[in-house]
mmCIF file of C-alpha atoms in Angstrom:
data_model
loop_
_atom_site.group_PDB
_atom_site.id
_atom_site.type_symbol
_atom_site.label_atom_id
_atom_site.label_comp_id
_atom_site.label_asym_id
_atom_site.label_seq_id
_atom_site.Cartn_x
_atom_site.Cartn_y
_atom_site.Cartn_z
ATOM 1 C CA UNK A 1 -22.423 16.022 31.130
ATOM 2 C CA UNK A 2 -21.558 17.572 34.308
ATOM 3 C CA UNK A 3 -17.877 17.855 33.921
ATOM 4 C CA UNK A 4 -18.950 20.260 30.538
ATOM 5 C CA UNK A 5 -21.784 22.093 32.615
ATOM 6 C CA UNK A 6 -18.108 22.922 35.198
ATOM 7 C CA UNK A 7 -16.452 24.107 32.367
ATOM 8 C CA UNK A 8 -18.821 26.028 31.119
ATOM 9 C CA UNK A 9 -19.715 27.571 34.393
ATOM 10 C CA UNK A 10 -16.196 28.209 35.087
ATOM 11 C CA UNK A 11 -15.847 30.326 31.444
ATOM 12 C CA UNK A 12 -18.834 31.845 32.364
ATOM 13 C CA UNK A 13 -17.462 33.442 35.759
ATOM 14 C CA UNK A 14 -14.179 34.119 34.318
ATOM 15 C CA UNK A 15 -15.594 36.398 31.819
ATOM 16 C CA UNK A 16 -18.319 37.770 33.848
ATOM 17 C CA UNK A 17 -17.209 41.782 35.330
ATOM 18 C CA UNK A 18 -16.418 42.335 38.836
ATOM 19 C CA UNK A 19 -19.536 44.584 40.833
ATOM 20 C CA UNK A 20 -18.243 47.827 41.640
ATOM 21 C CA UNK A 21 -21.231 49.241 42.849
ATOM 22 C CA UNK A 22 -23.447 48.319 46.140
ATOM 23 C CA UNK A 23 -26.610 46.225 45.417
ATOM 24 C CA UNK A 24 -27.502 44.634 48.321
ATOM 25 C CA UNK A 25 -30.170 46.346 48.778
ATOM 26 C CA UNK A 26 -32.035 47.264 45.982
ATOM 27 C CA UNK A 27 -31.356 43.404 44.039
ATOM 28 C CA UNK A 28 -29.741 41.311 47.010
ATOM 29 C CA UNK A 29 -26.088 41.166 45.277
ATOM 30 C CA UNK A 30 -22.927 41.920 47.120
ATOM 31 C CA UNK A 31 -19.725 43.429 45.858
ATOM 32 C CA UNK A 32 -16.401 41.528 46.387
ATOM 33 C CA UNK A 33 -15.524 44.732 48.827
ATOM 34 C CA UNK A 34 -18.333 44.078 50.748
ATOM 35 C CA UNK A 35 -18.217 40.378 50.780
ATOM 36 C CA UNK A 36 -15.008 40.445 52.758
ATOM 37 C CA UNK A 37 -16.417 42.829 55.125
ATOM 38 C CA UNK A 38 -19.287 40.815 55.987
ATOM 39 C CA UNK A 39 -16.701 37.812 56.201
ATOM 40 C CA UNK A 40 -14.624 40.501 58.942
ATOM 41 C CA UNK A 41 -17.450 40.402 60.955
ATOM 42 C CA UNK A 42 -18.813 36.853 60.434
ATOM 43 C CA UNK A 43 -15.198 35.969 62.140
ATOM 44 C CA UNK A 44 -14.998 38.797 64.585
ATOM 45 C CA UNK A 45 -18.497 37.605 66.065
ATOM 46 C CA UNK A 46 -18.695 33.936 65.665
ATOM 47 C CA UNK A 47 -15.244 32.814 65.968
ATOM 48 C CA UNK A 48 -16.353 29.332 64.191
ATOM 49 C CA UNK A 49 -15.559 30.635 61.005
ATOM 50 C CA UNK A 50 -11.855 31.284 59.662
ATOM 51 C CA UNK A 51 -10.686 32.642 56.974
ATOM 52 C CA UNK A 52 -9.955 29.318 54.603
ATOM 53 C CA UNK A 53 -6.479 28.684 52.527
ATOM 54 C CA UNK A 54 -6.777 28.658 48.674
ATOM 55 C CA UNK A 55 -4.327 27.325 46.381
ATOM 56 C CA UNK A 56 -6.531 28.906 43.750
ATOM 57 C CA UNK A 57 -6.581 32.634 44.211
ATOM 58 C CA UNK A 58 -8.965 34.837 42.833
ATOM 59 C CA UNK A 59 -7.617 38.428 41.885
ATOM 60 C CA UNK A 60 -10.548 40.125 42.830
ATOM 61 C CA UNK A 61 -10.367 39.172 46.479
ATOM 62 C CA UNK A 62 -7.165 39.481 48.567
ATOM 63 C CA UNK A 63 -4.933 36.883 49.109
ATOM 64 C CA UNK A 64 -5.704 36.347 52.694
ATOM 65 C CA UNK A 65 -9.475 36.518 52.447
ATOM 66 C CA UNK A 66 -10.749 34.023 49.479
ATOM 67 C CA UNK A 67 -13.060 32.145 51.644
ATOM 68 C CA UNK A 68 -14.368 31.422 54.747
ATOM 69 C CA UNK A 69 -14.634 27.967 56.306
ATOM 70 C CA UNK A 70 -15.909 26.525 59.521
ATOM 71 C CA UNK A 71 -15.302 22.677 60.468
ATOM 72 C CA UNK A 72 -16.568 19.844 61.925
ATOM 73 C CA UNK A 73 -20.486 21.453 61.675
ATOM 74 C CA UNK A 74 -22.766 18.452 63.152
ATOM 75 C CA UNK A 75 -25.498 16.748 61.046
ATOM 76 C CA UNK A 76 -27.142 14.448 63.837
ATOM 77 C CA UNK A 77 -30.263 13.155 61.212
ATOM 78 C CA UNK A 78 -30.809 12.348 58.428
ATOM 79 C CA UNK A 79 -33.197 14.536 55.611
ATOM 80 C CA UNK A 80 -36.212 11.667 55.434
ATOM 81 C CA UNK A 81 -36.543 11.756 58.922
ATOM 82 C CA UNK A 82 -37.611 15.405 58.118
ATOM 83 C CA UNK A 83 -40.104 14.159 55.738
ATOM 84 C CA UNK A 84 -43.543 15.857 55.839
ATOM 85 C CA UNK A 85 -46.640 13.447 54.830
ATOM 86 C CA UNK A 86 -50.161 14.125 53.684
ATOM 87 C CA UNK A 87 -50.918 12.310 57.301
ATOM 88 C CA UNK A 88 -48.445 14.667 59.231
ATOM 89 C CA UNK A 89 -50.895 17.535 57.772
ATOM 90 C CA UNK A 90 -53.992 15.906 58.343
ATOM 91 C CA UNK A 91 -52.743 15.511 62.446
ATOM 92 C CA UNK A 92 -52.005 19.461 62.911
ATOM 93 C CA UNK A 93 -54.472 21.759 65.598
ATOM 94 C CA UNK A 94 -54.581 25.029 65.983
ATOM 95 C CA UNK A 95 -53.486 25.855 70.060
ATOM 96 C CA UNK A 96 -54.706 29.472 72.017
ATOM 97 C CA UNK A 97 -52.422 30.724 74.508
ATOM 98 C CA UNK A 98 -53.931 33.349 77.113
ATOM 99 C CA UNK A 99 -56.985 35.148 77.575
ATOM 100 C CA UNK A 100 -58.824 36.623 74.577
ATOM 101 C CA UNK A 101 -62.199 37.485 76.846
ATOM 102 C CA UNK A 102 -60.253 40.723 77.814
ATOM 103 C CA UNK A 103 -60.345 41.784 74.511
ATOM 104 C CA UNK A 104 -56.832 41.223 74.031
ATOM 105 C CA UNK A 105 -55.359 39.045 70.875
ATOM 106 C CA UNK A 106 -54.205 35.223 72.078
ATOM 107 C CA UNK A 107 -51.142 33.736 71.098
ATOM 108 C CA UNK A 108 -52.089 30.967 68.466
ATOM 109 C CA UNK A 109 -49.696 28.306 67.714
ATOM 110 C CA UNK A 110 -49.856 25.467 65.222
ATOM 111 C CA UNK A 111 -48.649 21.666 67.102
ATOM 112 C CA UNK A 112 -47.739 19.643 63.935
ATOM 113 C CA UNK A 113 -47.964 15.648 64.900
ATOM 114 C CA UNK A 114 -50.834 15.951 66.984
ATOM 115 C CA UNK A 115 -51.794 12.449 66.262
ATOM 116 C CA UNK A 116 -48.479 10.383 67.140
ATOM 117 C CA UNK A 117 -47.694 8.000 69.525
ATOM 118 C CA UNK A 118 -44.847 7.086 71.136
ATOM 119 C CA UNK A 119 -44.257 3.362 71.701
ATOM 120 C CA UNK A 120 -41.424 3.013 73.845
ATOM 121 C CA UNK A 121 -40.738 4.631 77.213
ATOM 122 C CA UNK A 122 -38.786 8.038 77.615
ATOM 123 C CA UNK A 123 -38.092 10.329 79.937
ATOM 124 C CA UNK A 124 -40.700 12.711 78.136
ATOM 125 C CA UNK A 125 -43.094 9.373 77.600
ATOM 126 C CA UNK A 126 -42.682 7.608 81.311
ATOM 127 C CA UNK A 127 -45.479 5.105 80.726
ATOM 128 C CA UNK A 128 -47.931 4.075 82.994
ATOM 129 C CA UNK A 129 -47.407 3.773 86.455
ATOM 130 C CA UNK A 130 -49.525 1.197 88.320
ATOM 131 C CA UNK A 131 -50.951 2.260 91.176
ATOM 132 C CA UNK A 132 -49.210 1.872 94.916
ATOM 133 C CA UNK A 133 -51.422 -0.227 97.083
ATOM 134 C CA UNK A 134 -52.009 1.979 100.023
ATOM 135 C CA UNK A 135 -50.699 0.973 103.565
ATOM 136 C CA UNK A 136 -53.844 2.261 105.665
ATOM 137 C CA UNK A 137 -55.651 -0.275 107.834
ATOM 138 C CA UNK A 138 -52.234 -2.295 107.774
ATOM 139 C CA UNK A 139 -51.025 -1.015 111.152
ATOM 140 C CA UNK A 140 -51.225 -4.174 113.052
ATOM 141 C CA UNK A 141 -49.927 -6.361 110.883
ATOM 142 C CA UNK A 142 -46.629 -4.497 110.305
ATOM 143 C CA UNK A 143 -46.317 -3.406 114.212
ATOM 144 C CA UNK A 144 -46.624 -7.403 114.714
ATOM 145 C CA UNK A 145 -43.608 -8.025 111.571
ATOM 146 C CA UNK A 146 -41.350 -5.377 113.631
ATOM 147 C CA UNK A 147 -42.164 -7.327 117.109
ATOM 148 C CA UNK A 148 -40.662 -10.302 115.620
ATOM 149 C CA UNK A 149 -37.457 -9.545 113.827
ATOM 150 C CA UNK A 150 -34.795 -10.578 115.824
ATOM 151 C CA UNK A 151 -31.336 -8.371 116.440
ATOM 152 C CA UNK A 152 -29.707 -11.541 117.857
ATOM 153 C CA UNK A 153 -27.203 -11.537 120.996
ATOM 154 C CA UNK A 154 -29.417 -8.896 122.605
ATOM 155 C CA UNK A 155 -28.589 -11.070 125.979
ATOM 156 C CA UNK A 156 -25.456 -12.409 125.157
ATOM 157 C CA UNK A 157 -21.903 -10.879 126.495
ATOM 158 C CA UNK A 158 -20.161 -8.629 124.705
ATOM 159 C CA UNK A 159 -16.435 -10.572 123.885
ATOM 160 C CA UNK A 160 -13.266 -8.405 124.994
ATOM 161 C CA UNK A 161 -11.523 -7.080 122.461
ATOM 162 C CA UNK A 162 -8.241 -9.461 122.862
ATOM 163 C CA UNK A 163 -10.018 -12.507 121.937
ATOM 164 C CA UNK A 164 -11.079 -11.248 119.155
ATOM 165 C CA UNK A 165 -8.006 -13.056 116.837
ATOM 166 C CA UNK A 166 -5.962 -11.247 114.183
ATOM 167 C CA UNK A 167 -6.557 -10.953 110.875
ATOM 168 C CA UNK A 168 -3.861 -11.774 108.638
ATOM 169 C CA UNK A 169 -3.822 -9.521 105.538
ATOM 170 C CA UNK A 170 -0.973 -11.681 103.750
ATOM 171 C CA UNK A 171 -2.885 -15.015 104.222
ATOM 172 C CA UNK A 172 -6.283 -13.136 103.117
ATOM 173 C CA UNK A 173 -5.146 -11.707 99.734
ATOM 174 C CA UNK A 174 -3.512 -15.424 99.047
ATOM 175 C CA UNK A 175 -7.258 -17.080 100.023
ATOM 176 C CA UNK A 176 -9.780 -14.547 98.612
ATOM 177 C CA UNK A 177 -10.121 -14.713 94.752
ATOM 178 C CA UNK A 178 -12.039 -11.751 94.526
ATOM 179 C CA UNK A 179 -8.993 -9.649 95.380
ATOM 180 C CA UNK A 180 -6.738 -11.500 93.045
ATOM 181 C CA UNK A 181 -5.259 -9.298 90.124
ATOM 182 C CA UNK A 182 -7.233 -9.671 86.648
ATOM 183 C CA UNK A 183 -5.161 -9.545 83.471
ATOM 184 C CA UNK A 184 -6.155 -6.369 81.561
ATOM 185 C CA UNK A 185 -9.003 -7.110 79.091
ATOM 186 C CA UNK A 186 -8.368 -7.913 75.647
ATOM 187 C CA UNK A 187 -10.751 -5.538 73.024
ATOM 188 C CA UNK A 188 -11.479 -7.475 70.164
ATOM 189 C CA UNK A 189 -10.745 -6.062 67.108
ATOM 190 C CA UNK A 190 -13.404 -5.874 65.139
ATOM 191 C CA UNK A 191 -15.410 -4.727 68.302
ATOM 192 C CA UNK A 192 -14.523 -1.082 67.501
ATOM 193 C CA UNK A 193 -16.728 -1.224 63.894
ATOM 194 C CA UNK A 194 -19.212 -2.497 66.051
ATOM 195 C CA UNK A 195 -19.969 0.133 68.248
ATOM 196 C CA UNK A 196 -21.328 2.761 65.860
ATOM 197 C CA UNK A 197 -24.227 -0.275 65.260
ATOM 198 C CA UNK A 198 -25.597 -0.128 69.070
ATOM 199 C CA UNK A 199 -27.337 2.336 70.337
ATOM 200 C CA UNK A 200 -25.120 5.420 70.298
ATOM 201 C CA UNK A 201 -26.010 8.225 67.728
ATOM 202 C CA UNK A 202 -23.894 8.085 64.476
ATOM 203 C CA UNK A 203 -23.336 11.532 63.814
ATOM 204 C CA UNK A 204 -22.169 13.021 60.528
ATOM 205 C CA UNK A 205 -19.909 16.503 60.562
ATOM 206 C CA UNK A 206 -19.479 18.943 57.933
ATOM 207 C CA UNK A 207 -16.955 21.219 56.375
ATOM 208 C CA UNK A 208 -18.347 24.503 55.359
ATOM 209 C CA UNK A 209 -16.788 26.951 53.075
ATOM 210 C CA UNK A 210 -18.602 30.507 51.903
ATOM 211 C CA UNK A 211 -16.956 31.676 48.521
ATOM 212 C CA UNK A 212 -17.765 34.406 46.380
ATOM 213 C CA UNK A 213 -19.713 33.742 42.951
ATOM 214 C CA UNK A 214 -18.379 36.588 40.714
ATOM 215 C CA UNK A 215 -21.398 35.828 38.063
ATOM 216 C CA UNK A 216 -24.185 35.710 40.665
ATOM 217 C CA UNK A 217 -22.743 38.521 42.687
ATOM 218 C CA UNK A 218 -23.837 36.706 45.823
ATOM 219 C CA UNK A 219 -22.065 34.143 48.329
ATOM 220 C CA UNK A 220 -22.053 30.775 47.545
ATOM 221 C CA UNK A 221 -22.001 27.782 49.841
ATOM 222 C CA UNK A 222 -19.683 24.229 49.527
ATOM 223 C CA UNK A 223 -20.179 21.087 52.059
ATOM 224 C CA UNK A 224 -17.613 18.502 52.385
ATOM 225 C CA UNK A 225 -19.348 15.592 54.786
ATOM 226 C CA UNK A 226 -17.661 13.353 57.097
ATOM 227 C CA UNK A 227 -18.855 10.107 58.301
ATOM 228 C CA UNK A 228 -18.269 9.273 62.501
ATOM 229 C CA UNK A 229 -15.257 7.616 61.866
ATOM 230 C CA UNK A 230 -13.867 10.593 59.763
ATOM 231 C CA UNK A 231 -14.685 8.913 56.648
ATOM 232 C CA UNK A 232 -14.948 11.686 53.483
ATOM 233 C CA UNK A 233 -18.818 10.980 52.506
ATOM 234 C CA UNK A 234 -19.414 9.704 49.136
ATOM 235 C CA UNK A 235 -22.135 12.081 46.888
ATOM 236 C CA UNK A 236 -24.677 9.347 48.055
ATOM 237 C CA UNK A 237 -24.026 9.620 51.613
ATOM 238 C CA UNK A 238 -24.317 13.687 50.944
ATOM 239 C CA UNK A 239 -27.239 13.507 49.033
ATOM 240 C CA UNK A 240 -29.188 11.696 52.368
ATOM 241 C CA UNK A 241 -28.525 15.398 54.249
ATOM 242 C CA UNK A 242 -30.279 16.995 51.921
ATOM 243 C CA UNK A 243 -34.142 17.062 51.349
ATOM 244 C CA UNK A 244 -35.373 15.551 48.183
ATOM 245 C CA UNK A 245 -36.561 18.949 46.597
ATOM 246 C CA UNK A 246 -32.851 20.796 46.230
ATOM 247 C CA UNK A 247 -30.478 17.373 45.789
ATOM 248 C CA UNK A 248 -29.495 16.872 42.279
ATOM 249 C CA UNK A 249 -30.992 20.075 41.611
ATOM 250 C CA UNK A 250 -30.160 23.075 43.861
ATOM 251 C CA UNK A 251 -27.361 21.223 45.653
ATOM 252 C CA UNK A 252 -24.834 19.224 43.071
ATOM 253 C CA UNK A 253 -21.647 17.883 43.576
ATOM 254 C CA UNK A 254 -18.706 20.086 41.727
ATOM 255 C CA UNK A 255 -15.177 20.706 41.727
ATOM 256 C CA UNK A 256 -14.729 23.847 45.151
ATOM 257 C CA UNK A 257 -13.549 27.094 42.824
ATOM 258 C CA UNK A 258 -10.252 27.148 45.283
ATOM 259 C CA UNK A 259 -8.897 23.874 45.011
ATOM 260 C CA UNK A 260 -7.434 22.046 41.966
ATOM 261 C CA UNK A 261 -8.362 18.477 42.849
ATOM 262 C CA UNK A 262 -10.978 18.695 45.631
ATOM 263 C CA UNK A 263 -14.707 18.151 45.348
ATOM 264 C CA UNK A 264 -17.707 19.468 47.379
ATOM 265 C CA UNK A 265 -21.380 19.498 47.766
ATOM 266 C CA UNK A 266 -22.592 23.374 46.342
ATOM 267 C CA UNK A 267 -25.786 25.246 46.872
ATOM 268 C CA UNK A 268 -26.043 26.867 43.542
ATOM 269 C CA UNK A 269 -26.421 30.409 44.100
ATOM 270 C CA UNK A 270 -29.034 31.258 40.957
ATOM 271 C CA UNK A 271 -32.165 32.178 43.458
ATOM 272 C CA UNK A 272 -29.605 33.450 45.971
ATOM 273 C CA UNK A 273 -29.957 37.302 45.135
ATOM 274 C CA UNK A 274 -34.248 37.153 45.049
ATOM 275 C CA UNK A 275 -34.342 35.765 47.745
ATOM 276 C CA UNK A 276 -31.890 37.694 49.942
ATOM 277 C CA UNK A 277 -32.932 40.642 48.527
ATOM 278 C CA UNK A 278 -37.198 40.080 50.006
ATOM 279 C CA UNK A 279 -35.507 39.170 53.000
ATOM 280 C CA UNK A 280 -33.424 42.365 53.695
ATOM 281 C CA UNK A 281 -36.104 44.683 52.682
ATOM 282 C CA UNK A 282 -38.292 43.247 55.623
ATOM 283 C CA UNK A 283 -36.096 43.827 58.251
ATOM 284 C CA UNK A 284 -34.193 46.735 56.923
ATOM 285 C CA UNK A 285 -37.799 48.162 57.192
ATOM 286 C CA UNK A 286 -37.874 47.685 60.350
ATOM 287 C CA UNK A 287 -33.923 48.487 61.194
ATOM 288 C CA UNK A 288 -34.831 52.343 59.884
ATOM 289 C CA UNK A 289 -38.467 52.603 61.722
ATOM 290 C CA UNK A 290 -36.094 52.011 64.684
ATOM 291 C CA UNK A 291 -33.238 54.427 63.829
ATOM 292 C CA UNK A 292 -35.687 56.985 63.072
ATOM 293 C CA UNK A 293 -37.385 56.935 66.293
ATOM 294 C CA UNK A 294 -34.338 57.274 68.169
ATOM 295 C CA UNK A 295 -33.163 59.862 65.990
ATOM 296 C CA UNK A 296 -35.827 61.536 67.149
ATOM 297 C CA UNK A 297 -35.459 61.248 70.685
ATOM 298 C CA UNK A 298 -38.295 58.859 71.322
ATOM 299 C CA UNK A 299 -39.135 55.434 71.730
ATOM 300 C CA UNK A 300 -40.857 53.211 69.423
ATOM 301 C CA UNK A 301 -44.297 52.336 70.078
ATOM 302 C CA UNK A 302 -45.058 49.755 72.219
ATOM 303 C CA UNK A 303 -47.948 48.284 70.243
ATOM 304 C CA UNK A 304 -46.306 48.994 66.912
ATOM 305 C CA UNK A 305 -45.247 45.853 65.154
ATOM 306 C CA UNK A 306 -41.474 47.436 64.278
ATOM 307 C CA UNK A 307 -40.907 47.265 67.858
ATOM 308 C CA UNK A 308 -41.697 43.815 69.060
ATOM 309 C CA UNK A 309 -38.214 42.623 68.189
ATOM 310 C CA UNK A 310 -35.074 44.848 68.942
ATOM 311 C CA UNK A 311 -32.903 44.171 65.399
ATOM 312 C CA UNK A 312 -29.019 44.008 66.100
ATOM 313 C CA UNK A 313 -28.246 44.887 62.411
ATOM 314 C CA UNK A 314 -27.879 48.334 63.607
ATOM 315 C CA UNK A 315 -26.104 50.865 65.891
ATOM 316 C CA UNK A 316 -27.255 54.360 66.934
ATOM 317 C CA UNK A 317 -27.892 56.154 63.521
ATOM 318 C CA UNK A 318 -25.014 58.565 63.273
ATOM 319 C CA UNK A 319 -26.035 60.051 59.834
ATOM 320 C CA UNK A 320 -22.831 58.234 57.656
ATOM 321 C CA UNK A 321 -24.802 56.007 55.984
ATOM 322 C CA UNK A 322 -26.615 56.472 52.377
ATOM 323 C CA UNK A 323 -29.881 57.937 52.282
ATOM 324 C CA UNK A 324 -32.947 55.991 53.432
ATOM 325 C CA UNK A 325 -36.281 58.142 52.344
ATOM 326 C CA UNK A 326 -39.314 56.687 54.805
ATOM 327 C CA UNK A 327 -42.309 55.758 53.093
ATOM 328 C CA UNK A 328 -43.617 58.981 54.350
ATOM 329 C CA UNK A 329 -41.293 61.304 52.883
ATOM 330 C CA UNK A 330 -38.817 62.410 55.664
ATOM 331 C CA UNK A 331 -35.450 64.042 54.628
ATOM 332 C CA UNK A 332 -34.012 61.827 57.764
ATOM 333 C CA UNK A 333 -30.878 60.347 57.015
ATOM 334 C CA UNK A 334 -30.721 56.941 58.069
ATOM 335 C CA UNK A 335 -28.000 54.157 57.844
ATOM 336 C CA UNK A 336 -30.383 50.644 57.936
ATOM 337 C CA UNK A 337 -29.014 47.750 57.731
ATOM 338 C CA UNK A 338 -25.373 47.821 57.087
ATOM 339 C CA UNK A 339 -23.754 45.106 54.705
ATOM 340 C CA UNK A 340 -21.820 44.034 57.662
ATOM 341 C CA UNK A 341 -24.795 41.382 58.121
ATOM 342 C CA UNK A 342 -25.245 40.182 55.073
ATOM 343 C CA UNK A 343 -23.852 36.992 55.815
ATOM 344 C CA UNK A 344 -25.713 36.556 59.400
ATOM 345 C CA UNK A 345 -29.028 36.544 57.378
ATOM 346 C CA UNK A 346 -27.395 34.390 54.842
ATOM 347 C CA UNK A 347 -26.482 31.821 56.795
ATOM 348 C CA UNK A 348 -30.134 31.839 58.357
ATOM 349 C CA UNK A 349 -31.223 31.362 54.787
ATOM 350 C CA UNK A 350 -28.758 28.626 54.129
ATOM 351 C CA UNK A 351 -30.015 26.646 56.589
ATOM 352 C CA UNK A 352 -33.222 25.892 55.031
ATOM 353 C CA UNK A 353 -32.423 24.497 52.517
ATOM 354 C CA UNK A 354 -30.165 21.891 54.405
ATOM 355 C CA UNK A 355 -31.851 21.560 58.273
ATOM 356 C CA UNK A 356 -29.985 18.582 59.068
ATOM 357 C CA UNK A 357 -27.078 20.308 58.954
ATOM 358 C CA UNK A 358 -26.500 23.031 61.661
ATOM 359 C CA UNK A 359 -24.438 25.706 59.457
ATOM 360 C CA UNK A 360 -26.406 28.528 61.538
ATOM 361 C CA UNK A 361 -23.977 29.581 64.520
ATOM 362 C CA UNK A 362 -25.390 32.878 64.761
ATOM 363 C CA UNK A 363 -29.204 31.610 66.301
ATOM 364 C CA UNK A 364 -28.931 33.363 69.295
ATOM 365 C CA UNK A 365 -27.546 36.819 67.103
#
């Protein structure tokens, strides 16, 4: 059943048309133009990702530009240890950070977990520490334990230094067996397996490639997981990086569009476009409530909530972008967010949907 559902994808993109025109905004889509510009400056910025070899070209993309990949991405846990509870809910408090009396608004953050315990002793969880038995009143008694300790031959002579005999160093190495050379120790064979069992952290890596869906219009995302030994993951082993609500369903296991024999993990890209599309309207409102007050000389309002974060999907509005009416009905020309980051607020998205896996590199963008 899901080698057909391939093939009929595959037909399906083949005879789907190539976007000519720019959606990103208005629906979320991307045209293939402006998928490999956003892939330029995915590179240029976060050197991570390369620009991947495909044995199966697609003519709509150049030749040198099919994909992008990044390797050896770390997964350090596994998805159920991500697992959220009707008791995890149960255990969260509401926390107030500074002073509301001034008539000013409090920070107000939600701790999750309020309720656990930890067992075992950590550097954040020291333990108890039993009290140290204090040393006043004690005086006497440890003046008279220093009156009593003896430095021995305080009134004997001092021997000269020539009857002090010689010290061999041939006839000490042969005597002392603590010096003697040690054969070089012997690893066990199987002790190697072993060590992945103790206490050191097994972690996982991944291989992530960003292809273009032609019938989605959007990016689409492939994972090929590697165990610590370098082990290729079996769609079980995958399937445990990824939370219970998108395996088997938003993440499958298919044949990667640019390889003839090679399979990978894929984030099907069918909500891709909705959801992108919410997400850039939000912060391209706030990209062009920033160009427009430097375009007009001033600086945003302090106590406005556009201005509380400073967006870096912008540079100084130089009036060569498309049209951006405001909401109030300016004839101000404003760029907004350029298509360049498209895949910066992607990847953010990506991530998600699989958390154990740390396919963000652009967190502190």
């Amino acid at each position: 059943m899901q080698a057909l559902q391939s093939q009929f994808w595959a037909v399906r993109d083949y005879l789907s048309p190539v976007l000519k025109e720019s959606k990103f905004k208005e629906h979320g889509r991307i045209t293939p133009e402006e998928f490999v510009a956003a892939g330029d400056f995915l590179v240029y910025k976060f050197p991570v990702w390369e620009k991947g070899e495909a044995s199966k070209a697609r003519d709509f993309l150049p030749a040198d530009k099919q994909y992008l990949v990044t390797r050896g991405v770390p997964c350090l846990r596994r998805a159920t240890s991500l697992a959220y509870t009707d008791a995890d809910e149960d255990a969260e408090r509401l926390l107030s950070f500074g002073d509301s009396s001034a008539g000013g608004e409090a920070d107000e953050w939600v701790e999750t977990h309020a309720g656990r315990t930890t067992n075992s002793d950590s550097a954040a969880n020291p333990g108890v520490i039993d009290d140290i038995p204090d040393l006043d009143g004690d005086d006497h008694g440890l003046a008279a334990g220093v009156s009593n300790v003896s430095l021995g031959g305080v009134g004997e002579e001092t021997p000269h230094l020539d009857d002090i005999p010689d010290m061999e160093e041939d006839d000490l190495e042969e005597k002392d067996e603590a010096t003697a050379s040690k054969p070089p120790a012997v690893l066990d064979a199987t002790s190697n397996a072993e060590v992945a069992k103790g206490n050191l952290l097994q972690v996982r890596t991944y291989d992530v490639m960003i292809t273009y869906d032609k019938y989605y219009q959007t990016p689409r995302v492939w994972l090929i997981g590697y165990d610590e030994n370098g082990t290729p993951l079996t769609p079980s082993q995958i399937f445990q990086d990824i939370s219970a609500d998108h395996a088997h369903k938003t993440v499958t296991i298919e044949p990667f569009i640019h390889s003839a024999s090679l399979q990978a993990a894929s984030v099907h890209p069918c909500k891709h476009a909705s959801v992108m599309k919410k997400v850039i309207e939000r912060m391209n409102n706030s990209v062009v409530a920033e160009q427009l007050s430097r375009k007009k000389g001033g600086s945003p309002n302090k106590d406005s909530s556009s201005s509380k974060k400073k967006w870096p999907f912008t540079r100084k509005a130089s009036g060569s972008g498309k049209d951006d009416k405001t909401a109030t009905g300016e004839d101000d020309e404003v760029e907004g967010m350029r298509v360049d980051f498209y895949l910066v607020v992607f990847l953010k998205f990506i991530a998600s949907i699989v958390p154990t896996i740390e396919v963000d590199s652009t967190t502190a963008f």
